[in-house]
Coordinates of C-alpha atoms in Angstrom, one line a residue:
M214 CA 0.1 0.0 0.0
K215 CA 2.8 2.5 0.9
K216 CA 4.4 1.6 -2.4
A217 CA 1.3 2.4 -4.3
L218 CA 0.7 5.6 -2.5
K219 CA 4.3 6.8 -3.2
G220 CA 3.8 5.8 -7.1
V221 CA 0.6 7.9 -7.0
S222 CA 2.1 10.9 -5.4
H223 CA 4.9 11.0 -8.0
I224 CA 2.4 10.8 -10.9
F225 CA 0.4 13.5 -9.3
I226 CA 3.5 15.7 -8.8
F227 CA 4.4 15.2 -12.4
L228 CA 0.9 15.8 -13.6
I229 CA 0.8 19.2 -11.6
T230 CA 4.2 20.3 -12.9
A231 CA 3.2 19.2 -16.5
N232 CA 0.0 21.2 -16.4
F233 CA 1.8 24.2 -15.1
I234 CA 4.5 24.1 -17.7
S235 CA 1.7 23.7 -20.3
Y236 CA 0.0 26.8 -19.0
L237 CA 3.3 28.8 -19.2
I238 CA 3.5 27.7 -22.8
R239 CA 0.3 28.9 -23.5
L240 CA 1.0 32.0 -21.8
I241 CA 4.2 32.8 -23.8
Y242 CA 2.2 31.8 -27.3
A243 CA -0.8 34.2 -26.3
R244 CA 1.6 37.0 -25.7
N245 CA 3.9 36.6 -28.7
L246 CA 1.3 35.5 -31.3
T247 CA -1.6 37.3 -33.0
T248 CA -4.9 36.3 -32.0
I249 CA -5.4 34.7 -35.4
E250 CA -2.1 32.9 -35.2
Y251 CA -2.9 31.4 -31.6
G252 CA -6.3 30.2 -32.6
L253 CA -4.8 28.6 -35.8
F254 CA -2.1 26.9 -33.7
Y255 CA -4.5 25.4 -31.3
A256 CA -6.9 24.5 -34.1
V257 CA -4.0 22.5 -35.6
V258 CA -3.3 20.8 -32.5
T259 CA -6.7 19.8 -31.7
F260 CA -7.0 18.4 -35.3
I261 CA -3.8 16.3 -34.8
S262 CA -4.9 15.4 -31.1
F263 CA -8.1 13.8 -32.7
L264 CA -6.2 11.5 -34.7
T265 CA -4.5 10.0 -31.7
I266 CA -7.5 7.8 -31.7
F267 CA -6.2 5.9 -34.5
K268 CA -2.7 5.9 -33.1
E269 CA -2.9 3.2 -30.6
F270 CA -5.6 1.0 -31.7
G271 CA -6.2 -0.3 -28.0
L272 CA -2.7 -1.8 -28.2
N273 CA -1.4 -0.4 -25.0
E274 CA -4.3 -1.9 -23.0
T275 CA -3.9 -5.3 -24.6
L276 CA -0.1 -5.3 -24.1
T277 CA -0.9 -4.7 -20.2
K278 CA -3.5 -7.7 -20.3
F279 CA -0.9 -10.2 -22.2
I280 CA 2.3 -8.9 -20.4
S281 CA 0.9 -9.8 -17.0
K282 CA -0.5 -13.2 -18.6
F283 CA 3.0 -13.9 -19.8
L284 CA 5.0 -12.9 -16.8
V285 CA 2.7 -15.4 -14.7
Q286 CA 3.4 -18.1 -17.4
K287 CA 7.2 -16.9 -17.6
E288 CA 6.9 -16.7 -21.3
Y289 CA 9.4 -13.8 -21.6
L290 CA 9.9 -14.2 -25.4
S291 CA 6.3 -13.8 -25.8
I292 CA 6.5 -10.5 -23.9
K293 CA 9.3 -9.4 -26.3
N294 CA 7.5 -10.4 -29.2
S295 CA 4.2 -8.6 -28.2
M296 CA 6.0 -5.4 -27.6
I297 CA 7.8 -5.5 -30.9
I298 CA 4.6 -6.3 -32.8
A299 CA 2.8 -3.5 -31.0
F300 CA 5.5 -1.0 -31.7
V301 CA 5.7 -1.8 -35.4
I302 CA 2.1 -1.6 -35.8
Q303 CA 1.9 1.8 -34.1
F304 CA 5.0 3.1 -35.8
V305 CA 3.5 2.1 -39.2
A306 CA 0.1 3.3 -38.7
T307 CA 1.3 6.8 -37.4
G308 CA 3.7 7.1 -40.1
F309 CA 1.0 6.4 -42.5
I310 CA -1.2 9.0 -41.0
S311 CA 1.5 11.5 -40.8
L312 CA 2.5 10.9 -44.3
I313 CA -1.2 11.5 -45.5
I314 CA -1.3 14.8 -43.4
I315 CA 2.0 16.0 -44.8
I316 CA 0.8 15.2 -48.3
F317 CA -2.4 17.0 -47.9
A318 CA -1.2 19.8 -45.6
D319 CA -1.6 22.5 -48.2
Y320 CA -5.1 21.3 -49.2
L321 CA -6.2 21.1 -45.5
A322 CA -4.9 24.4 -44.7
V323 CA -6.8 26.2 -47.4
N324 CA -9.9 24.3 -47.4
Y325 CA -10.4 23.2 -43.7
F326 CA -8.3 25.8 -41.7
H327 CA -8.9 28.6 -44.4
S328 CA -5.3 29.9 -43.9
N329 CA -2.0 29.2 -45.8
L330 CA -0.4 29.6 -42.1
A331 CA -1.8 26.3 -41.3
S332 CA 0.3 24.2 -43.7
P333 CA 3.8 24.3 -42.1
V334 CA 2.4 24.1 -38.7
L335 CA 0.4 20.7 -39.9
K336 CA 3.6 19.5 -41.3
L337 CA 5.5 19.9 -38.2
L338 CA 2.7 18.5 -36.0
A339 CA 2.4 15.6 -38.2
F340 CA 6.2 14.8 -38.0
A341 CA 5.7 15.2 -34.2
F342 CA 2.7 12.8 -34.2
W343 CA 4.8 10.1 -36.0
F344 CA 7.9 10.7 -33.8
D345 CA 5.6 10.4 -30.5
S346 CA 4.8 6.9 -31.5
L347 CA 8.5 5.9 -30.7
T348 CA 7.7 6.9 -27.1
V349 CA 4.3 5.1 -26.7
V350 CA 5.2 1.2 -26.4

């Protein structure tokens, strides 16, 4: 119980710290960007965030179940293989989604966001979306 409480308190502290840093970043953006640029940036961030639904496919939850099962059965090779398969699926899926966003960034910028300024932001955040798949599994 003591170990669980310690773990929860660490997570809570990191969550509070991350939210504080996020608030400071938003404050910096709000002061240094125009209202249109600020709104456009967060519209693109929200668009990319919506696509995270398709990033994991429930693989992380599935890994939790099967890793526990494989640990009990002492099937360590199965754990490794499961993690590799989940990583490859997520890496390829996010790479494909990112590539589609990058290819259609100019079209999305003009027809969805109604601003050419969204194109480089879309491309940058699409790359970050793909890069984030390296940290998930």
